[in-house]
Amino acid sequence: MSFASRLRVVFRSKANQALDRMEDPREALDDSYEQQLKMLQKVRQGLAEVATAGKRLELQGQELGTRHRRLADQAEEALNQGRDDLARTALERRVLVETEVASLRDQYAALRTQQAQLQDNERRLAQRVAAFRTEKETMKATYAASRARVQANEAAANIGSEISNVGANLDRARDRVAQMQARAAATDDLIASGALNDATATPDADLDRQLSAGATQSAVDRQLQSMKDARSTNRGQASGGRGTEPDAWLTIGQSPN
């Protein structure tokens, strides 16, 4: 792979990563979940406010009920004392209290209805949020697994491409090595035969090589003849015990005394 191709692959990978971050569905799911939680929180705040208002109405109604009973007791006491005027005043105020209680009762009933509706809405919204959370986490896990699978497959594909390139380079290297070995062997043969002069060799080096080869052959012939003579005379000097001595190596290549 050329440098320009590798550069294009790097830029393409960076661009894909940027797009993945911009289009990551997990972030969108989390944002939607946060918005639903905020809606649920607002519903619960409204429910708490309605419940608080209803509690205030209850306390106000209890106070009016206490006053209503006290005015009845005061009217009764006024009659016992022969004070019809005071009894009338107490009863008039008691009627006004009854009017206030009737209005308060209507407001309280409306609040209770509104509270029941809000409780029902809160319960259904909480169920939807919980269901959405479960689905969100499932989708996120599925997306993460799929993304990991894609990355693994892409990595495997890149590894396969790299291995293919390495194999091609290795084949080329083997061919070059084989060619060089063949050339080295050929030049050795040419130099040995004298067809190719070795510029680094000493003058008349070819004669030295041939004489050395002849000397080697003569030494082999002498040793072979010596072994034959020893066998014929049963002396066994070719494989005698001298070879087992510690300094026997010093006599290798020397003629026996």
Tab-separated table of C-alpha atoms in Angstrom:
chain	number	residue	atom	x	y	z
A	1	MET	CA	0.000	0.000	0.000
A	2	SER	CA	1.459	3.374	-1.042
A	3	PHE	CA	1.853	6.337	1.301
A	4	ALA	CA	-0.944	8.224	-0.447
A	5	SER	CA	-3.284	5.245	-0.032
A	6	ARG	CA	-2.449	4.953	3.658
A	7	LEU	CA	-3.040	8.693	4.048
A	8	ARG	CA	-6.462	8.398	2.433
A	9	VAL	CA	-7.334	5.509	4.741
A	10	VAL	CA	-6.316	7.552	7.794
A	11	PHE	CA	-8.348	10.586	6.702
A	12	ARG	CA	-11.344	8.405	5.896
A	13	SER	CA	-11.108	6.741	9.315
A	14	LYS	CA	-10.915	10.113	11.085
A	15	ALA	CA	-13.918	11.401	9.153
A	16	ASN	CA	-15.939	8.276	9.931
A	17	GLN	CA	-15.117	8.613	13.626
A	18	ALA	CA	-16.267	12.237	13.621
A	19	LEU	CA	-19.529	11.293	11.896
A	20	ASP	CA	-20.061	8.436	14.330
A	21	ARG	CA	-19.732	10.842	17.254
A	22	MET	CA	-22.158	13.287	15.608
A	23	GLU	CA	-24.692	10.584	14.700
A	24	ASP	CA	-24.300	8.367	17.748
A	25	PRO	CA	-27.865	7.150	18.517
A	26	ARG	CA	-26.901	6.451	22.115
A	27	GLU	CA	-26.550	10.164	22.811
A	28	ALA	CA	-29.920	10.849	21.180
A	29	LEU	CA	-31.537	8.134	23.298
A	30	ASP	CA	-29.995	9.536	26.468
A	31	ASP	CA	-31.200	13.035	25.547
A	32	SER	CA	-34.746	11.775	24.973
A	33	TYR	CA	-34.656	9.946	28.287
A	34	GLU	CA	-33.475	13.086	30.079
A	35	GLN	CA	-36.314	15.092	28.501
A	36	GLN	CA	-38.868	12.524	29.657
A	37	LEU	CA	-37.414	12.599	33.156
A	38	LYS	CA	-37.776	16.378	33.189
A	39	MET	CA	-41.421	16.065	32.084
A	40	LEU	CA	-42.053	13.498	34.798
A	41	GLN	CA	-40.416	15.777	37.352
A	42	LYS	CA	-42.659	18.666	36.315
A	43	VAL	CA	-45.760	16.475	36.649
A	44	ARG	CA	-44.659	15.406	40.099
A	45	GLN	CA	-43.992	19.000	41.098
A	46	GLY	CA	-47.486	19.960	39.929
A	47	LEU	CA	-48.933	17.023	41.826
A	48	ALA	CA	-47.109	18.130	44.955
A	49	GLU	CA	-48.401	21.691	44.551
A	50	VAL	CA	-51.982	20.490	44.109
A	51	ALA	CA	-51.663	18.230	47.139
A	52	THR	CA	-50.292	21.154	49.148
A	53	ALA	CA	-53.171	23.388	48.051
A	54	GLY	CA	-55.666	20.673	48.963
A	55	LYS	CA	-54.081	20.362	52.403
A	56	ARG	CA	-54.462	24.087	52.946
A	57	LEU	CA	-58.134	23.870	51.984
A	58	GLU	CA	-58.573	21.006	54.427
A	59	LEU	CA	-57.051	23.049	57.241
A	60	GLN	CA	-59.194	26.042	56.305
A	61	GLY	CA	-62.294	23.857	56.232
A	62	GLN	CA	-61.445	22.448	59.654
A	63	GLU	CA	-61.147	25.977	61.029
A	64	LEU	CA	-64.516	26.917	59.517
A	65	GLY	CA	-66.052	23.771	60.982
A	66	THR	CA	-64.698	24.662	64.426
A	67	ARG	CA	-66.124	28.190	64.134
A	68	HIS	CA	-69.436	26.821	62.872
A	69	ARG	CA	-69.796	24.665	65.984
A	70	ARG	CA	-68.707	27.495	68.276
A	71	LEU	CA	-71.303	29.880	66.791
A	72	ALA	CA	-73.991	27.235	67.375
A	73	ASP	CA	-72.902	26.972	71.004
A	74	GLN	CA	-72.911	30.771	71.325
A	75	ALA	CA	-76.445	31.026	69.872
A	76	GLU	CA	-77.602	28.351	72.319
A	77	GLU	CA	-76.011	30.183	75.238
A	78	ALA	CA	-77.583	33.484	74.115
A	79	LEU	CA	-81.021	31.869	74.088
A	80	ASN	CA	-80.415	30.485	77.548
A	81	GLN	CA	-79.638	34.000	78.728
A	82	GLY	CA	-82.691	35.456	76.974
A	83	ARG	CA	-80.532	37.370	74.509
A	84	ASP	CA	-82.354	36.798	71.250
A	85	ASP	CA	-80.370	39.538	69.572
A	86	LEU	CA	-77.068	37.839	70.328
A	87	ALA	CA	-78.506	34.507	69.276
A	88	ARG	CA	-79.615	36.060	65.973
A	89	THR	CA	-76.154	37.559	65.390
A	90	ALA	CA	-74.479	34.204	66.075
A	91	LEU	CA	-76.839	32.435	63.725
A	92	GLU	CA	-76.295	35.040	60.998
A	93	ARG	CA	-72.541	34.550	61.233
A	94	ARG	CA	-73.078	30.796	61.248
A	95	VAL	CA	-74.969	31.047	57.948
A	96	LEU	CA	-72.068	33.043	56.446
A	97	VAL	CA	-69.686	30.346	57.602
A	98	GLU	CA	-71.866	27.749	55.916
A	99	THR	CA	-71.661	29.772	52.676
A	100	GLU	CA	-67.854	29.878	52.950
A	101	VAL	CA	-67.748	26.173	53.646
A	102	ALA	CA	-69.889	25.462	50.575
A	103	SER	CA	-67.480	27.474	48.376
A	104	LEU	CA	-64.502	25.864	50.008
A	105	ARG	CA	-66.027	22.455	49.501
A	106	ASP	CA	-66.372	23.080	45.778
A	107	GLN	CA	-62.738	24.209	45.522
A	108	TYR	CA	-61.592	21.200	47.509
A	109	ALA	CA	-63.565	18.815	45.292
A	110	ALA	CA	-62.047	20.407	42.176
A	111	LEU	CA	-58.571	20.043	43.655
A	112	ARG	CA	-59.192	16.412	44.538
A	113	THR	CA	-60.323	15.757	40.956
A	114	GLN	CA	-57.277	17.540	39.590
A	115	GLN	CA	-55.028	15.643	41.995
A	116	ALA	CA	-56.497	12.318	40.904
A	117	GLN	CA	-55.907	13.204	37.257
A	118	LEU	CA	-52.338	14.267	37.961
A	119	GLN	CA	-51.690	11.075	39.898
A	120	ASP	CA	-53.003	9.027	36.994
A	121	ASN	CA	-50.869	11.015	34.520
A	122	GLU	CA	-47.818	10.665	36.761
A	123	ARG	CA	-48.297	6.911	37.021
A	124	ARG	CA	-48.691	6.411	33.281
A	125	LEU	CA	-45.803	8.735	32.470
A	126	ALA	CA	-43.584	6.953	35.005
A	127	GLN	CA	-44.448	3.632	33.361
A	128	ARG	CA	-43.612	5.022	29.918
A	129	VAL	CA	-40.319	6.446	31.171
A	130	ALA	CA	-39.401	3.121	32.771
A	131	ALA	CA	-40.293	1.240	29.576
A	132	PHE	CA	-38.333	3.738	27.481
A	133	ARG	CA	-35.334	3.358	29.778
A	134	THR	CA	-35.385	-0.421	29.313
A	135	GLU	CA	-35.706	-0.089	25.550
A	136	LYS	CA	-33.013	2.613	25.506
A	137	GLU	CA	-30.499	0.456	27.334
A	138	THR	CA	-31.322	-2.502	25.091
A	139	MET	CA	-30.821	-0.412	21.956
A	140	LYS	CA	-27.594	1.046	23.304
A	141	ALA	CA	-26.256	-2.415	24.084
A	142	THR	CA	-27.276	-3.665	20.630
A	143	TYR	CA	-25.651	-0.674	18.959
A	144	ALA	CA	-22.458	-1.094	20.993
A	145	ALA	CA	-22.285	-4.788	20.129
A	146	SER	CA	-22.903	-4.106	16.437
A	147	ARG	CA	-20.316	-1.344	16.420
A	148	ALA	CA	-17.760	-3.586	18.089
A	149	ARG	CA	-18.524	-6.266	15.522
A	150	VAL	CA	-18.028	-3.811	12.663
A	151	GLN	CA	-14.743	-2.603	14.135
A	152	ALA	CA	-13.571	-6.182	14.604
A	153	ASN	CA	-14.503	-7.061	11.017
A	154	GLU	CA	-12.779	-3.944	9.686
A	155	ALA	CA	-9.707	-4.733	11.743
A	156	ALA	CA	-9.720	-8.297	10.433
A	157	ALA	CA	-10.031	-6.996	6.876
A	158	ASN	CA	-7.116	-4.607	7.396
A	159	ILE	CA	-5.059	-7.391	8.943
A	160	GLY	CA	-5.816	-9.588	5.953
A	161	SER	CA	-4.678	-6.815	3.617
A	162	GLU	CA	-1.509	-6.280	5.625
A	163	ILE	CA	-0.806	-10.013	5.685
A	164	SER	CA	-1.286	-10.132	1.928
A	165	ASN	CA	1.215	-7.292	1.486
A	166	VAL	CA	3.661	-8.975	3.856
A	167	GLY	CA	3.315	-12.228	1.948
A	168	ALA	CA	4.019	-10.484	-1.353
A	169	ASN	CA	7.056	-8.749	0.120
A	170	LEU	CA	8.285	-12.053	1.538
A	171	ASP	CA	7.914	-13.753	-1.832
A	172	ARG	CA	9.881	-10.966	-3.512
A	173	ALA	CA	12.584	-11.207	-0.845
A	174	ARG	CA	12.835	-14.964	-1.346
A	175	ASP	CA	13.204	-14.495	-5.093
A	176	ARG	CA	15.957	-11.935	-4.573
A	177	VAL	CA	17.778	-14.199	-2.118
A	178	ALA	CA	17.531	-17.148	-4.499
A	179	GLN	CA	18.796	-15.015	-7.389
A	180	MET	CA	21.700	-13.735	-5.319
A	181	GLN	CA	22.595	-17.260	-4.164
A	182	ALA	CA	22.509	-18.453	-7.761
A	183	ARG	CA	24.755	-15.585	-8.855
A	184	ALA	CA	27.165	-16.260	-6.010
A	185	ALA	CA	27.383	-19.934	-6.935
A	186	ALA	CA	27.814	-19.098	-10.606
A	187	THR	CA	30.591	-16.611	-9.929
A	188	ASP	CA	32.311	-19.144	-7.655
A	189	ASP	CA	32.258	-21.670	-10.480
A	190	LEU	CA	33.527	-19.101	-12.959
A	191	ILE	CA	36.356	-18.054	-10.679
A	192	ALA	CA	37.232	-21.677	-9.955
A	193	SER	CA	37.328	-22.500	-13.651
A	194	GLY	CA	39.370	-19.412	-14.452
A	195	ALA	CA	36.722	-17.967	-16.743
A	196	LEU	CA	36.255	-15.037	-14.375
A	197	ASN	CA	39.281	-13.390	-12.827
A	198	ASP	CA	39.127	-12.405	-9.149
A	199	ALA	CA	40.495	-8.842	-8.979
A	200	THR	CA	41.177	-9.212	-5.261
A	201	ALA	CA	43.086	-12.481	-5.599
A	202	THR	CA	46.912	-12.633	-5.630
A	203	PRO	CA	48.704	-13.257	-8.899
A	204	ASP	CA	48.654	-16.896	-10.016
A	205	ALA	CA	46.007	-17.705	-7.402
A	206	ASP	CA	44.431	-20.164	-9.792
A	207	LEU	CA	47.630	-22.233	-9.803
A	208	ASP	CA	47.680	-22.182	-5.989
A	209	ARG	CA	44.113	-23.490	-5.871
A	210	GLN	CA	44.833	-26.296	-8.280
A	211	LEU	CA	48.047	-27.273	-6.428
A	212	SER	CA	46.166	-27.195	-3.106
A	213	ALA	CA	43.482	-29.445	-4.519
A	214	GLY	CA	46.191	-31.865	-5.793
A	215	ALA	CA	47.937	-31.865	-2.407
A	216	THR	CA	44.683	-32.669	-0.676
A	217	GLN	CA	44.075	-35.566	-3.018
A	218	SER	CA	47.594	-36.882	-2.441
A	219	ALA	CA	47.122	-36.735	1.342
A	220	VAL	CA	43.884	-38.664	1.045
A	221	ASP	CA	45.582	-41.274	-1.116
A	222	ARG	CA	48.453	-41.671	1.388
A	223	GLN	CA	46.076	-42.077	4.351
A	224	LEU	CA	44.013	-44.601	2.466
A	225	GLN	CA	47.101	-46.617	1.566
A	226	SER	CA	48.335	-46.407	5.157
A	227	MET	CA	45.023	-47.799	6.436
A	228	LYS	CA	45.215	-50.642	3.935
A	229	ASP	CA	48.778	-51.443	4.982
A	230	ALA	CA	47.851	-51.407	8.650
A	231	ARG	CA	44.934	-53.730	8.090
A	232	SER	CA	47.110	-56.132	6.149
A	233	THR	CA	49.716	-56.260	8.939
A	234	ASN	CA	47.085	-56.218	11.741
A	235	ARG	CA	48.882	-53.345	13.394
A	236	GLY	CA	45.685	-51.180	13.580
A	237	GLN	CA	47.557	-47.913	13.796
A	238	ALA	CA	44.849	-46.064	11.854
A	239	SER	CA	42.480	-46.482	14.774
A	240	GLY	CA	44.939	-47.082	17.589
A	241	GLY	CA	44.597	-46.133	21.214
A	242	ARG	CA	46.593	-42.952	20.717
A	243	GLY	CA	43.419	-41.206	19.690
A	244	THR	CA	42.018	-41.563	23.186
A	245	GLU	CA	44.767	-39.578	24.877
A	246	PRO	CA	43.952	-35.999	25.970
A	247	ASP	CA	46.546	-34.485	23.612
A	248	ALA	CA	45.785	-36.815	20.728
A	249	TRP	CA	44.428	-33.925	18.718
A	250	LEU	CA	47.960	-32.539	18.445
A	251	THR	CA	48.912	-35.451	16.174
A	252	ILE	CA	45.966	-35.091	13.792
A	253	GLY	CA	47.278	-34.864	10.255
A	254	GLN	CA	50.806	-35.983	11.217
A	255	SER	CA	52.422	-39.141	9.959
A	256	PRO	CA	52.902	-41.872	12.563
A	257	ASN	CA	56.415	-42.367	13.884
